[in-house]
Amino acid sequence: MRRQTRGWLTALLTTAVVATGAGAASADTPAGTAAPAAPAAPAAPAETTVPAQTSKPPKLPKLPTTVHGGAWKSGHIQGMAVDRRKGFVYFSFTNLLVKTDLTGKPLGSVTGFTGHLGDLDFNTKDGRVYGSLEYKAAKAFYIAIFDGDRITEMDMDAETTGVVSTVHLQEVVDDYTADMDGNGVFDGNTGNTPDHRYGCSGIDGVAFGPAFDDKHGGDRRGTSRTQLLTVAYGVYANTTRQDNDNQVLLQYDIRRWKKYERPLTEADPHTSGPGSPDGKYFSYTGNTTYGVQNLDYDAHTGNWLLAAYKGTKTQFPNYSLFVIDGSKHPVPGPVAGQPTPERGRLLPLLKRGLHHPASGTHGWESTGQYGLVSLDDGRYYLAEAGTVVEDGVTKQTGRAVLNRWTGEVPTPFTPVTTVTADGPTDPEPSDYAGHAPHPGHLGPIGHIGHRH
């Protein structure tokens, strides 16, 4: 998805102005023709006003109001990533990754996942796409890393084509498999149990952004700071326990992750990865259904957005979007609801939007659970999920819809209906069904067996 978008947009405007001036100057003197001495004098001031042409920033393609991700016999859409410089969009469909251009034309896909491929983010530092990947039965949780430049064909196999590498996250395994009731039995992939520390169901949301604990200067929006990979836990919905009311976020410095990367081997899952994260943080939101589905950092505001399926506890307002206040550092304090007192690094929610005084939580009612991409200029792509029947086969669809942040309540986004220099563009009718999980996504609350 990222980053430095504001700077690039400013650079585009600057480049356009410079190009206009340069074009007028070149028209006065045809190529290969010696200029008379008299006209040469006025040209000198023009040259002194455009010294920056020697180092032009990359020219970014305009973004459309909608990018269709296609229709696929797969799981529902889980997340998106945008490569602004090259004009590619990546869609995660649970067991399939699809690469398109900005018109929605499919350029390639990666297939063969038997696990759960979730949220995505684009790393501007190495030009690769990072996504969460779960194999709960094998107790294996990975960051999947896609080499987008090598995704050039449809149906490229995830294990054999070399376009995917994986890094194992041991911290997630430890919390997912925690025997919280001490009976010596791990109850597996179910929310109807006291097992799973913090209610951990695995991982889903991923995003690049600055360290929460960074105190070494740099601007508030993090553009000059080291970008860490933040990974958010999935959290089971369970109304009978109190230790699952926090969102749990891990941060990793991936600059030396090459030594951990291994090919995907589903039949024999590897455990190559960091033993622990570089930081572990908690944000008190109340229990949600499967935790942070989509996570993103907004360099325009310095805040973090957490999109979730609504929770089911009646003592909470059960918002579907939370925002972590990026202007505030985490504070040490007790992690709410733990059976054994525990202290951790606590991330405060932004005190905007809807407010629930009884729980102290703030949030919004919003989409974004199926895909959330900040463009770092006040605009976002939000994913809309749907289905279509083709030749008697039901297929999953997903599209990226351009929105602008307004901060209004209850819904803080509004669709963008125009694109600069492209003229008006009306948004297409939405087939988004609401803020609840995708139809068929969840089993009965309290005993959740379906993949998220």
XYZ file of C-alpha atoms in Angstrom:
452
model
C 0.000 0.000 0.000
C 2.463 2.567 0.669
C 4.072 4.926 1.487
C 5.094 8.530 0.986
C 1.952 9.110 -1.085
C 1.535 12.744 -0.131
C 5.077 13.514 -1.196
C 4.594 11.708 -4.482
C 1.363 13.568 -5.232
C 3.047 16.894 -4.535
C 5.929 15.828 -6.720
C 3.504 14.984 -9.521
C 2.044 18.486 -9.463
C 5.506 19.996 -9.418
C 6.580 17.807 -12.317
C 3.518 18.852 -14.331
C 4.313 22.546 -13.861
C 7.943 22.025 -14.782
C 7.022 19.989 -17.854
C 4.706 22.744 -19.090
C 7.465 25.325 -18.870
C 10.003 23.063 -20.505
C 7.651 22.268 -23.386
C 7.193 25.977 -24.201
C 10.929 26.573 -24.216
C 11.677 23.668 -26.548
C 9.042 24.830 -29.056
C 10.986 28.087 -29.625
C 14.092 26.281 -30.891
C 13.638 23.236 -33.147
C 15.947 20.308 -32.437
C 19.191 20.354 -34.429
C 18.873 24.068 -35.327
C 21.357 26.655 -34.092
C 19.555 29.412 -32.212
C 20.214 33.070 -33.209
C 22.174 35.080 -30.681
C 19.380 37.572 -29.950
C 16.664 35.073 -28.874
C 19.136 33.165 -26.692
C 19.097 35.795 -23.948
C 15.455 35.328 -22.818
C 15.988 31.551 -22.585
C 18.556 31.863 -19.798
C 16.158 32.910 -17.003
C 13.848 30.002 -17.884
C 16.698 27.543 -17.395
C 17.601 28.966 -14.005
C 14.040 28.506 -12.722
C 13.886 24.736 -13.325
C 17.077 23.242 -11.842
C 15.208 20.278 -10.328
C 14.683 18.481 -13.652
C 17.875 16.481 -13.192
C 16.182 14.271 -10.544
C 12.523 13.671 -11.273
C 10.372 11.739 -8.799
C 8.485 8.743 -10.160
C 5.325 9.650 -12.033
C 2.403 7.847 -10.438
C -0.642 6.739 -12.428
C -3.987 8.286 -11.500
C -6.116 6.096 -9.302
C -9.597 5.112 -10.493
C -12.648 5.259 -8.259
C -13.131 1.498 -8.579
C -10.852 -1.461 -9.296
C -12.525 -4.809 -9.801
C -10.668 -7.829 -8.472
C -12.585 -10.331 -10.591
C -14.828 -13.306 -9.781
C -13.229 -16.486 -8.477
C -14.120 -19.914 -7.174
C -12.448 -19.228 -3.850
C -13.008 -17.904 -0.370
C -14.263 -14.350 0.102
C -12.018 -11.311 -0.247
C -9.775 -10.797 2.787
C -7.520 -7.842 1.976
C -5.847 -5.679 -0.651
C -2.525 -4.007 -1.383
C -1.659 -1.303 -3.903
C 1.657 -0.739 -5.684
C 1.265 2.939 -6.538
C 4.433 3.271 -8.587
C 3.775 0.349 -10.942
C -0.009 0.598 -10.919
C -0.840 -2.868 -9.570
C -3.511 -3.987 -7.111
C -3.305 -7.260 -5.179
C -6.412 -9.000 -3.819
C -6.463 -11.798 -1.255
C -9.347 -14.260 -1.649
C -8.644 -16.572 1.343
C -6.914 -19.288 -0.700
C -5.947 -17.230 -3.750
C -3.916 -14.099 -4.512
C -4.886 -12.087 -7.610
C -2.809 -9.345 -9.243
C -4.522 -6.789 -11.497
C -3.711 -3.499 -13.139
C -5.666 -0.351 -12.286
C -8.351 -1.210 -14.846
C -9.021 -4.512 -13.079
C -7.404 -6.625 -15.794
C -5.983 -9.807 -14.181
C -2.242 -10.036 -14.691
C -1.468 -13.087 -12.596
C -2.560 -15.183 -9.649
C -1.086 -17.464 -6.997
C -3.050 -20.582 -6.124
C -2.738 -23.761 -4.083
C -3.139 -22.380 -0.566
C -4.916 -24.795 1.769
C -4.508 -22.412 4.707
C -6.056 -18.994 5.285
C -4.534 -16.052 3.400
C -5.696 -12.838 5.053
C -4.890 -9.137 5.013
C -2.160 -7.751 2.710
C 0.195 -4.787 2.639
C 2.717 -3.516 0.121
C 6.268 -2.824 1.311
C 7.669 0.159 -0.586
C 11.189 -0.651 0.665
C 11.548 -3.990 -1.137
C 8.592 -3.883 -3.539
C 6.984 -7.049 -2.188
C 3.539 -7.895 -0.837
C 3.198 -9.203 2.723
C 0.186 -11.138 3.984
C -0.959 -13.195 6.947
C -1.154 -16.944 6.363
C -2.581 -19.478 8.818
C -2.486 -23.255 9.143
C -4.348 -23.784 12.388
C -4.477 -27.573 12.287
C -0.677 -27.593 11.926
C -0.289 -24.862 14.572
C 1.687 -22.840 12.021
C 1.324 -19.102 11.428
C 3.306 -17.244 8.789
C 3.871 -14.001 7.037
C 3.652 -14.850 3.340
C 5.893 -12.661 1.162
C 5.010 -12.366 -2.536
C 7.426 -11.217 -5.232
C 4.935 -9.268 -7.314
C 7.319 -8.788 -10.238
C 7.404 -12.560 -10.723
C 3.634 -12.975 -10.675
C 3.195 -12.874 -14.447
C 0.802 -15.758 -15.156
C -2.511 -17.034 -13.883
C -2.647 -20.012 -11.516
C 0.981 -19.939 -10.394
C 1.467 -22.570 -7.694
C 2.360 -21.165 -4.279
C 4.783 -23.980 -3.463
C 6.586 -24.687 -6.709
C 6.952 -21.425 -8.659
C 9.162 -19.553 -6.190
C 6.943 -16.475 -6.006
C 6.129 -16.988 -2.300
C 8.391 -17.213 0.728
C 7.246 -17.517 4.329
C 8.425 -16.521 7.801
C 7.131 -18.345 10.885
C 5.811 -16.390 13.893
C 6.471 -18.362 17.076
C 4.875 -15.765 19.348
C 1.516 -16.363 17.686
C 1.859 -20.127 18.032
C 2.613 -19.790 21.747
C -0.500 -17.687 22.400
C -2.769 -19.692 20.108
C -1.847 -23.018 21.705
C -1.794 -21.789 25.315
C -3.515 -24.242 27.686
C -5.237 -21.577 29.756
C -7.318 -23.912 31.930
C -4.313 -26.091 32.748
C -6.018 -29.402 31.968
C -3.192 -30.564 29.718
C -5.410 -30.581 26.624
C -5.329 -28.024 23.832
C -8.870 -27.714 22.511
C -7.912 -26.660 18.977
C -9.638 -24.283 16.565
C -12.696 -23.340 18.587
C -13.760 -20.228 20.444
C -15.837 -22.236 22.923
C -12.944 -22.854 25.302
C -10.882 -21.051 27.931
C -7.756 -21.945 25.927
C -5.928 -19.524 23.600
C -4.152 -16.705 25.486
C -6.020 -13.401 24.938
C -8.547 -15.467 22.954
C -6.004 -15.688 20.108
C -7.435 -17.342 16.991
C -4.350 -16.644 14.866
C -3.475 -13.576 12.790
C -5.139 -11.477 10.136
C -4.428 -7.724 9.919
C -0.954 -6.675 8.679
C 0.474 -3.221 7.940
C 3.742 -1.326 7.665
C 4.293 1.760 9.780
C 6.577 3.314 12.409
C 7.332 1.744 15.776
C 4.707 2.496 18.409
C 7.521 3.079 20.918
C 9.647 5.286 18.653
C 10.973 8.258 20.643
C 13.865 9.177 18.373
C 12.421 12.210 16.683
C 11.359 12.191 13.071
C 8.067 13.661 12.010
C 4.873 12.558 13.698
C 3.619 10.837 10.574
C 6.544 8.452 10.507
C 7.811 9.108 6.999
C 11.436 9.396 8.154
C 11.340 6.509 10.631
C 12.051 2.805 10.230
C 8.967 1.024 8.944
C 8.065 -2.049 10.989
C 5.638 -4.800 10.085
C 2.683 -4.802 12.474
C 0.676 -8.025 12.801
C -2.716 -8.130 14.520
C -4.183 -11.163 16.246
C -7.430 -12.740 15.311
C -9.511 -13.085 18.481
C -12.369 -15.533 18.961
C -15.814 -14.236 19.858
C -16.676 -15.612 23.293
C -19.011 -13.856 25.716
C -18.095 -16.012 28.725
C -14.521 -14.807 29.228
C -13.009 -11.402 30.001
C -9.435 -11.832 28.771
C -10.389 -11.426 25.097
C -11.389 -7.744 25.153
C -8.081 -6.434 23.754
C -6.699 -6.189 20.261
C -3.167 -7.614 20.303
C -0.559 -6.204 17.921
C 2.991 -7.434 17.327
C 5.697 -5.348 15.648
C 8.654 -6.781 13.743
C 11.723 -5.148 12.233
C 11.968 -7.141 9.006
C 15.231 -5.701 7.707
C 17.026 -8.961 8.536
C 14.219 -11.360 7.730
C 15.913 -12.742 4.622
C 17.698 -15.279 6.817
C 14.313 -16.619 7.960
C 12.521 -16.803 4.615
C 11.715 -20.299 3.399
C 9.573 -21.659 0.551
C 6.040 -22.633 1.457
C 5.822 -26.359 2.247
C 2.315 -27.174 3.406
C 2.975 -30.883 3.929
C 5.915 -30.153 6.203
C 5.476 -26.700 7.784
C 8.761 -25.046 8.751
C 9.435 -23.022 11.901
C 12.041 -20.591 10.588
C 11.355 -17.153 12.005
C 11.990 -14.777 14.896
C 11.508 -16.239 18.351
C 9.727 -13.143 19.589
C 8.463 -9.819 18.217
C 10.294 -6.528 18.659
C 7.234 -5.192 20.471
C 3.879 -6.458 21.767
C 0.973 -4.091 22.395
C -2.648 -4.094 23.533
C -5.571 -1.852 22.657
C -8.785 -2.123 24.679
C -11.762 -2.191 22.294
C -14.008 -4.879 23.714
C -14.241 -8.340 22.207
C -14.690 -8.507 18.433
C -15.416 -11.456 16.155
C -12.043 -12.651 14.893
C -10.141 -9.539 15.954
C -8.558 -7.109 13.502
C -9.536 -8.232 10.032
C -7.782 -5.351 8.270
C -5.083 -3.098 9.673
C -3.568 -0.031 8.084
C -1.323 2.897 8.955
C -2.285 6.324 7.639
C 0.789 8.488 7.121
C -1.480 11.486 6.486
C -2.638 11.540 10.131
C -0.135 9.254 11.842
C -2.996 7.054 13.072
C -3.660 3.319 12.765
C -7.025 1.978 11.552
C -8.381 -1.353 12.793
C -11.379 -2.812 10.937
C -13.215 -5.666 12.661
C -16.340 -7.766 12.533
C -18.713 -6.662 15.258
C -18.407 -8.291 18.661
C -21.277 -9.903 20.575
C -20.806 -8.785 24.174
C -23.716 -6.617 25.283
C -21.581 -4.548 27.663
C -19.718 -3.074 24.662
C -20.978 -0.936 21.760
C -19.389 -3.371 19.288
C -18.023 -0.846 16.811
C -16.589 -2.139 13.540
C -13.764 0.417 13.151
C -11.280 1.606 15.756
C -8.466 4.128 15.374
C -5.278 4.070 17.445
C -4.025 7.564 18.248
C -0.628 7.768 16.564
C 0.261 11.005 18.367
C 0.505 9.175 21.690
C 3.100 6.672 22.784
C 2.044 3.402 24.411
C 1.851 3.488 28.192
C 2.634 0.653 30.594
C -0.360 -0.656 32.464
C -2.456 -3.698 33.367
C -3.767 -5.752 30.433
C -7.502 -5.819 31.071
C -9.267 -9.052 31.994
C -6.336 -11.445 32.318
C -6.805 -14.404 34.707
C -3.346 -13.742 36.124
C -2.469 -10.047 36.511
C -0.337 -8.946 33.574
C 1.178 -5.660 32.535
C 1.804 -4.623 28.962
C 2.231 -1.724 26.571
C -1.186 -0.125 26.041
C -2.199 1.752 22.873
C -4.857 4.460 23.344
C -7.774 4.808 20.966
C -8.321 8.117 19.213
C -10.930 10.062 21.172
C -13.089 10.799 18.155
C -16.134 9.264 16.550
C -18.765 7.462 18.601
C -18.120 7.207 22.335
C -19.355 4.589 24.790
C -18.865 6.024 28.296
C -19.488 2.757 30.158
C -16.585 0.963 28.445
C -14.574 4.079 27.595
C -14.212 2.981 23.974
C -14.395 5.108 20.829
C -15.038 3.973 17.279
C -17.152 4.076 14.152
C -19.575 1.932 12.165
C -17.757 1.288 8.927
C -16.752 -1.056 6.176
C -13.112 -2.038 5.717
C -13.236 -5.571 7.132
C -12.638 -7.073 3.680
C -9.925 -4.639 2.631
C -8.580 -1.284 3.794
C -5.813 0.659 2.041
C -4.755 4.154 3.083
C -3.408 6.293 0.258
C -1.852 8.664 2.813
C -3.657 11.755 1.537
C -7.060 11.400 3.212
C -8.263 8.833 0.662
C -8.703 5.100 1.129
C -9.611 2.088 -0.896
C -12.271 0.025 0.891
C -13.059 -3.473 -0.322
C -16.574 -4.586 -1.135
C -17.344 -8.304 -1.164
C -19.992 -10.050 -3.182
C -20.924 -13.188 -5.107
C -21.906 -13.931 -8.684
C -23.169 -17.105 -10.318
C -21.443 -18.038 -13.579
C -22.450 -21.220 -15.422
C -24.120 -22.485 -12.288
C -21.018 -21.904 -10.163
C -21.060 -19.389 -7.306
C -17.939 -17.249 -7.345
C -16.601 -14.669 -4.916
C -16.059 -11.108 -6.072
C -14.191 -8.173 -4.616
C -13.534 -4.634 -5.670
C -11.619 -1.651 -4.316
C -13.779 1.466 -3.973
C -12.178 4.877 -3.485
C -13.373 6.728 -0.371
C -12.421 9.868 1.483
C -12.107 10.106 5.258
C -14.541 12.580 6.798
C -14.504 11.464 10.435
C -18.278 11.865 10.565
C -20.397 9.591 12.747
C -21.495 6.945 12.546
C -19.693 6.299 9.229
C -16.383 8.139 8.657
C -15.950 7.450 4.926
C -17.671 8.827 1.861
C -17.191 7.535 -1.708
C -15.055 9.661 -4.038
C -17.109 10.548 -7.106
C -14.497 12.476 -9.099
C -10.908 11.920 -10.108
C -8.729 14.968 -10.764
C -8.375 15.664 -14.510
C -10.573 12.684 -15.368
C -13.913 14.412 -14.928
C -16.873 13.188 -12.863
C -17.175 9.476 -12.231
C -20.255 8.167 -10.478
C -19.650 5.315 -8.022
C -21.140 2.005 -9.076
C -23.977 0.513 -6.990
C -22.649 -1.386 -3.993
C -23.404 -5.043 -3.358
C -21.892 -4.833 0.113
C -24.244 -6.564 2.538
C -23.444 -4.626 5.692
C -21.076 -4.679 8.619
C -21.689 -8.261 9.678
C -19.282 -11.004 8.558
C -19.674 -12.255 5.007
C -22.594 -14.708 4.591
C -21.446 -18.190 5.515
C -18.344 -16.810 7.144
C -19.165 -17.680 10.719
C -20.601 -20.674 12.490
C -22.787 -20.260 15.561
C -21.391 -17.710 17.988
C -19.588 -19.401 20.843
C -18.444 -22.311 18.697
C -16.735 -20.906 15.663
C -15.350 -23.542 13.389
C -15.205 -21.856 10.008
C -12.157 -20.135 8.694
C -12.209 -16.365 8.865
